[in-house]
Short mmCIF file of C-alpha atoms in Angstrom, two decimals:
data_model
loop_
_atom_site.label_atom_id
_atom_site.label_comp_id
_atom_site.label_asym_id
_atom_site.label_seq_id
_atom_site.Cartn_x
_atom_site.Cartn_y
_atom_site.Cartn_z
CA UNK I 756 81.99 106.45 109.92
CA UNK I 757 82.95 104.32 112.58
CA UNK I 758 86.52 103.64 113.54
CA UNK I 759 86.23 100.32 116.47
CA UNK I 760 84.14 98.19 114.06
CA UNK I 761 82.76 97.92 110.95
CA UNK I 762 84.11 101.06 108.99
CA UNK I 763 81.46 103.10 106.93
CA UNK I 764 81.67 106.09 104.66
CA UNK I 765 79.22 106.26 102.35
CA UNK I 766 80.10 106.80 99.20
CA UNK I 767 78.09 108.97 97.19
CA UNK I 768 79.01 111.71 94.36
CA UNK I 769 82.73 111.26 93.92
CA UNK I 770 85.48 113.21 92.37
CA UNK I 771 87.68 111.60 89.80
CA UNK I 772 91.31 111.21 89.94
CA UNK I 773 91.32 111.02 86.00
CA UNK I 774 89.94 115.00 85.55
CA UNK I 775 92.52 116.20 87.36
CA UNK I 776 94.75 115.42 85.01
CA UNK I 777 96.27 111.46 86.49
CA UNK I 778 97.08 108.95 83.41
CA UNK I 779 98.07 105.60 84.84
CA UNK I 780 100.82 103.80 83.08
CA UNK I 781 103.04 106.40 82.05
CA UNK I 782 106.08 106.47 84.21
CA UNK I 783 105.89 110.40 84.68
CA UNK I 784 105.54 112.42 88.29
CA UNK I 785 101.86 112.05 88.18
CA UNK I 786 102.27 114.46 91.93
CA UNK I 787 100.87 117.47 90.94
CA UNK I 788 97.30 116.31 89.40
CA UNK I 789 97.00 113.54 92.60
CA UNK I 790 97.22 116.56 94.99
CA UNK I 791 95.01 118.67 92.49
CA UNK I 792 92.69 115.92 93.00
CA UNK I 793 93.25 115.77 96.82
CA UNK I 794 92.78 120.01 97.47
CA UNK I 795 89.22 119.50 95.22
CA UNK I 796 88.14 116.48 97.05
CA UNK I 797 89.16 118.42 100.70
CA UNK I 798 87.44 121.17 99.41
CA UNK I 799 84.80 120.14 97.95
CA UNK I 800 84.02 117.68 100.42
CA UNK I 801 83.52 114.76 98.77
CA UNK I 802 85.09 111.38 97.67
CA UNK I 803 88.05 110.59 95.65
CA UNK I 804 88.18 107.84 93.23
CA UNK I 805 90.98 106.77 91.55
CA UNK I 806 90.24 104.42 88.47
CA UNK I 807 92.47 101.51 87.79
CA UNK I 808 96.01 100.92 86.88
CA UNK I 809 99.40 101.96 88.34
CA UNK I 810 100.62 106.00 89.52
CA UNK I 811 104.11 107.62 90.05
CA UNK I 812 104.27 110.32 92.41
CA UNK I 813 106.69 111.41 95.32
CA UNK I 814 104.56 112.80 98.50
CA UNK I 815 100.40 113.62 98.93
CA UNK I 816 99.54 115.57 102.12
CA UNK I 817 96.19 115.33 103.44
CA UNK I 818 95.61 118.29 104.92
CA UNK I 819 91.73 117.73 106.22
CA UNK I 820 89.02 115.01 105.95
CA UNK I 821 88.46 113.08 102.80
CA UNK I 822 88.04 109.68 101.67
CA UNK I 823 90.57 107.63 98.77
CA UNK I 824 89.36 105.39 96.85
CA UNK I 825 89.52 102.72 94.10
CA UNK I 826 87.69 99.59 93.43
CA UNK I 827 89.30 96.30 95.25
CA UNK I 828 92.69 97.88 94.92
CA UNK I 829 93.39 98.64 91.09
CA UNK I 830 95.14 101.25 92.18
CA UNK I 831 98.60 101.24 91.69
CA UNK I 832 100.73 103.89 93.98
CA UNK I 833 104.19 103.54 93.34
CA UNK I 834 107.08 105.69 93.84
CA UNK I 835 108.87 108.47 91.07
CA UNK I 836 112.71 108.11 91.33
CA UNK I 837 112.15 107.47 95.17
CA UNK I 838 109.51 105.68 97.59
CA UNK I 839 106.22 107.17 97.12
CA UNK I 840 104.31 108.57 100.50
CA UNK I 841 101.17 109.63 101.34
CA UNK I 842 101.26 111.99 104.33
CA UNK I 843 98.02 112.39 106.30
CA UNK I 844 98.88 114.83 108.95
CA UNK I 845 97.63 119.38 109.61
CA UNK I 846 99.40 121.67 107.59
CA UNK I 847 101.67 123.09 109.27
CA UNK I 848 100.87 123.39 112.81
CA UNK I 849 97.36 123.30 112.35
CA UNK I 850 95.28 121.28 114.70
CA UNK I 851 93.95 117.37 114.49
CA UNK I 852 91.77 117.17 112.08
CA UNK I 853 89.54 113.61 110.75
CA UNK I 854 88.29 111.69 109.79
CA UNK I 855 90.40 110.71 106.79
CA UNK I 856 89.28 107.20 105.37
CA UNK I 857 91.70 105.48 102.93
CA UNK I 858 90.22 101.93 101.54
CA UNK I 859 91.37 99.73 98.27
CA UNK I 860 94.22 101.39 97.20
CA UNK I 861 97.90 99.78 96.60
CA UNK I 862 100.88 101.50 97.63
CA UNK I 863 104.09 99.97 96.54
CA UNK I 864 107.67 100.98 97.68
CA UNK I 865 109.79 98.47 95.12
CA UNK I 866 112.40 98.98 97.75
CA UNK I 867 113.24 102.31 96.84
CA UNK I 868 114.92 104.56 99.54
CA UNK I 869 112.92 107.97 100.95
CA UNK I 870 114.07 111.04 101.60
CA UNK I 871 116.92 111.24 103.57
CA UNK I 872 116.36 112.70 107.15
CA UNK I 873 113.22 111.70 107.68
CA UNK I 874 113.18 109.18 110.96
CA UNK I 875 110.40 107.50 110.64
CA UNK I 876 109.10 107.24 106.66
CA UNK I 877 106.86 104.94 105.38
CA UNK I 878 104.16 104.31 102.58
CA UNK I 879 101.26 105.60 104.65
CA UNK I 880 102.28 108.82 107.05
CA UNK I 881 99.86 110.03 109.45
CA UNK I 882 100.00 112.66 112.44
CA UNK I 883 97.75 114.67 114.70
CA UNK I 884 94.21 112.66 113.13
CA UNK I 885 91.69 112.24 114.48
CA UNK I 886 90.02 109.19 112.54
CA UNK I 887 91.96 107.66 110.47
CA UNK I 888 90.81 104.46 108.56
CA UNK I 889 92.90 102.80 106.16
CA UNK I 890 90.98 99.58 105.31
CA UNK I 891 92.00 96.45 102.27
CA UNK I 892 94.36 98.48 101.23
CA UNK I 893 98.18 96.61 100.63
CA UNK I 894 101.45 98.51 101.43
CA UNK I 895 104.15 96.53 99.64
CA UNK I 896 107.53 96.80 99.94
CA UNK I 897 108.79 99.89 101.81
CA UNK I 898 111.94 100.44 102.50
CA UNK I 899 111.08 101.67 105.47
CA UNK I 900 107.88 101.62 107.50
CA UNK I 901 104.50 100.11 106.08
CA UNK I 902 102.43 102.32 108.25
CA UNK I 903 103.84 105.21 110.78
CA UNK I 904 100.86 106.58 113.63
CA UNK I 905 102.25 109.55 115.39
CA UNK I 906 99.46 111.00 118.40
CA UNK I 907 96.70 109.52 116.41
CA UNK I 908 93.87 107.09 116.71
CA UNK I 909 91.98 104.95 114.25
CA UNK I 910 91.58 101.62 112.82
CA UNK I 911 93.49 99.66 110.27
CA UNK I 912 92.05 96.66 109.13
CA UNK I 913 91.94 94.28 106.42
CA UNK I 914 95.38 95.33 104.87
CA UNK I 915 98.10 93.78 103.78
CA UNK I 916 101.70 95.25 104.59
CA UNK I 917 104.69 92.18 103.20
CA UNK I 918 108.39 93.43 102.98
CA UNK I 919 108.81 96.47 104.89
CA UNK I 920 112.26 96.83 105.96
CA UNK I 921 111.45 98.05 108.91
CA UNK I 922 107.96 97.54 111.16
CA UNK I 923 104.97 96.58 109.63
CA UNK I 924 102.41 98.90 111.67
CA UNK I 925 104.09 102.12 113.98
CA UNK I 926 101.87 103.11 116.56
CA UNK I 927 103.71 105.93 119.13
CA UNK I 928 101.85 108.05 121.49
CA UNK I 929 98.18 107.30 119.88
CA UNK I 930 95.29 109.46 121.60
CA UNK I 931 91.68 109.44 122.38
CA UNK I 932 90.75 105.46 122.88
CA UNK I 933 93.99 104.14 121.43
CA UNK I 934 93.89 102.11 117.70
CA UNK I 935 92.17 99.37 116.52
CA UNK I 936 94.77 97.32 114.77
CA UNK I 937 92.07 94.53 113.36
CA UNK I 938 92.46 90.98 110.69
CA UNK I 939 95.83 92.53 109.01
CA UNK I 940 98.17 89.85 107.34
CA UNK I 941 102.07 91.89 108.86
CA UNK I 942 104.39 89.45 106.22
CA UNK I 943 108.41 89.73 106.11
CA UNK I 944 108.82 92.28 108.78
CA UNK I 945 112.64 93.52 108.63
CA UNK I 946 112.30 94.40 112.02
CA UNK I 947 108.98 94.12 114.11
CA UNK I 948 105.47 93.22 112.59
CA UNK I 949 103.30 95.68 114.91
CA UNK I 950 105.21 98.14 117.50
CA UNK I 951 102.27 100.29 119.52
CA UNK I 952 105.23 102.42 121.59
CA UNK I 953 104.49 106.03 123.95
CA UNK I 954 107.45 107.93 124.78
CA UNK I 955 106.85 107.90 128.04
CA UNK I 956 104.98 105.01 130.17
CA UNK I 957 100.66 105.30 130.01
CA UNK I 958 97.29 104.56 128.69
CA UNK I 959 97.65 103.47 125.27
CA UNK I 960 94.66 101.60 125.20
CA UNK I 961 95.19 99.50 121.87
CA UNK I 962 94.00 96.75 119.93
CA UNK I 963 95.74 94.55 118.37
CA UNK I 964 93.76 91.47 116.93
CA UNK I 965 92.60 88.80 114.71
CA UNK I 966 95.88 89.37 112.96
CA UNK I 967 97.93 87.21 110.68
CA UNK I 968 101.68 87.99 111.94
CA UNK I 969 104.67 85.48 109.99
CA UNK I 970 108.37 85.46 109.16
CA UNK I 971 109.35 88.43 110.91
CA UNK I 972 112.90 89.10 110.82
CA UNK I 973 115.42 91.05 113.04
CA UNK I 974 117.75 92.69 110.42
CA UNK I 975 118.70 95.09 112.98
CA UNK I 976 119.79 92.27 115.81
CA UNK I 977 120.39 93.31 119.13
CA UNK I 978 118.84 91.38 122.18
CA UNK I 979 114.72 91.75 121.79
CA UNK I 980 114.04 95.24 120.85
CA UNK I 981 113.82 93.72 117.31
CA UNK I 982 111.98 90.52 115.68
CA UNK I 983 108.86 90.49 117.67
CA UNK I 984 105.51 90.00 115.58
CA UNK I 985 103.51 92.57 118.56
CA UNK I 986 106.20 94.01 120.49
CA UNK I 987 104.15 96.93 123.36
CA UNK I 988 106.75 99.47 124.75
CA UNK I 989 105.70 101.69 127.79
CA UNK I 990 102.19 101.55 126.55
CA UNK I 991 99.78 100.44 129.58
CA UNK I 992 96.19 99.03 128.63
CA UNK I 993 97.07 97.51 125.16
CA UNK I 994 95.04 94.33 124.45
CA UNK I 995 96.83 91.72 122.48
CA UNK I 996 94.39 88.88 120.91
CA UNK I 997 93.19 86.18 118.98
CA UNK I 998 96.17 86.68 116.05
CA UNK I 999 98.34 84.17 114.65
CA UNK I 1000 102.55 84.71 115.10
CA UNK I 1001 104.83 82.19 113.55
CA UNK I 1002 108.04 82.02 112.37
CA UNK I 1003 109.45 85.53 114.40
CA UNK I 1004 113.05 85.85 115.10
CA UNK I 1005 112.86 86.48 118.16
CA UNK I 1006 109.52 86.42 120.46
CA UNK I 1007 105.69 86.18 118.82
CA UNK I 1008 104.61 88.61 121.22
CA UNK I 1009 106.67 91.21 123.25
CA UNK I 1010 105.49 93.68 126.12
CA UNK I 1011 108.61 95.90 127.73
CA UNK I 1012 107.37 98.86 130.41
CA UNK I 1013 103.91 97.48 129.58
CA UNK I 1014 101.26 97.46 132.70
CA UNK I 1015 97.83 96.23 132.64
CA UNK I 1016 98.30 94.12 129.76
CA UNK I 1017 95.81 91.37 127.80
CA UNK I 1018 97.50 89.22 126.15
CA UNK I 1019 94.88 86.22 125.72
CA UNK I 1020 93.88 83.82 122.59
CA UNK I 1021 97.18 84.15 120.51
CA UNK I 1022 98.71 81.68 118.92
CA UNK I 1023 102.29 81.20 118.55
CA UNK I 1024 104.07 79.20 116.11
CA UNK I 1025 108.05 78.61 115.55
CA UNK I 1026 109.22 81.55 117.76
CA UNK I 1027 112.96 81.78 117.93
CA UNK I 1028 113.46 83.33 121.58
CA UNK I 1029 110.10 83.27 124.54
CA UNK I 1030 107.23 83.24 122.26
CA UNK I 1031 105.41 85.04 124.91
CA UNK I 1032 107.04 87.98 127.01
CA UNK I 1033 106.24 89.75 129.57
CA UNK I 1034 109.19 92.36 131.44
CA UNK I 1035 109.78 95.34 133.55
CA UNK I 1036 111.21 98.31 131.81
CA UNK I 1037 114.90 98.78 132.85
CA UNK I 1038 114.13 101.90 134.34
CA UNK I 1039 112.63 102.73 137.35
CA UNK I 1040 109.62 103.13 135.70
CA UNK I 1041 106.89 100.78 137.62
CA UNK I 1042 105.29 97.83 136.78
CA UNK I 1043 102.08 96.12 137.33
CA UNK I 1044 101.69 93.27 134.93
CA UNK I 1045 98.96 92.10 133.06
CA UNK I 1046 97.02 89.15 132.62
CA UNK I 1047 98.11 86.03 129.79
CA UNK I 1048 95.30 83.49 129.21
CA UNK I 1049 93.87 80.41 125.78
CA UNK I 1050 97.35 81.15 124.18
CA UNK I 1051 98.50 78.40 121.93
CA UNK I 1052 102.32 77.99 121.85
CA UNK I 1053 104.02 75.75 119.43
#
């Protein structure tokens, strides 16, 4: 699997979710059957194919390298009495693992709530994974985030994230060369489209490129932490390039306390505040500026 560029992971012999009791369109809880299929795919080292149809789940856990896919997004994962979550993380205090490849899946939250007590719930939640690839997936109507990434690295490519209540794609403290977030459509986010953050000012190296980001709201208000197409906080060496960003409640692109930025070749339309904003952090964190070039602002 190539993580910075075209994603390739050969699909030869696959397991089929139907062989593990997954039945589409029943409206009954399919969590246990889906989890059994995932466990088998991880153990046998084979891809897992999910047949077309809708499957109701709560949370399934991916704890080892695996590929899960459907045909052209025809498998729809939805919630069973709450929002669904595909959780990708080591079991217990296990070591980081990868790769994990999720492609051609649709996950819809239908604006249902997540369980109480979770800090950053998302339709796809990734923690401590070295090599996550999410491609051609649709993440719809999340009651919180679309995709949440913590202490991970990899690629989010050619996905649609629509109507998340909070952030479309939220990456915190990524490692091993950062995240490539490329050629996605992030629409109608409740607070921010794409958010790159670190706990303290340090190198991140993420690239946010060629995305279409539109109609970003600032439902939680404030003076700028919400309502941005792309926001980068305390993350150095981040590139934001070639994106089309329109109708942001605040800025199209906002960097706070993030040095050595490269903001180039973006098209920013109808921002309700400053279109491109770079500012030092409010604390005494050193700040070294960045490059802003060849952007179009209307």
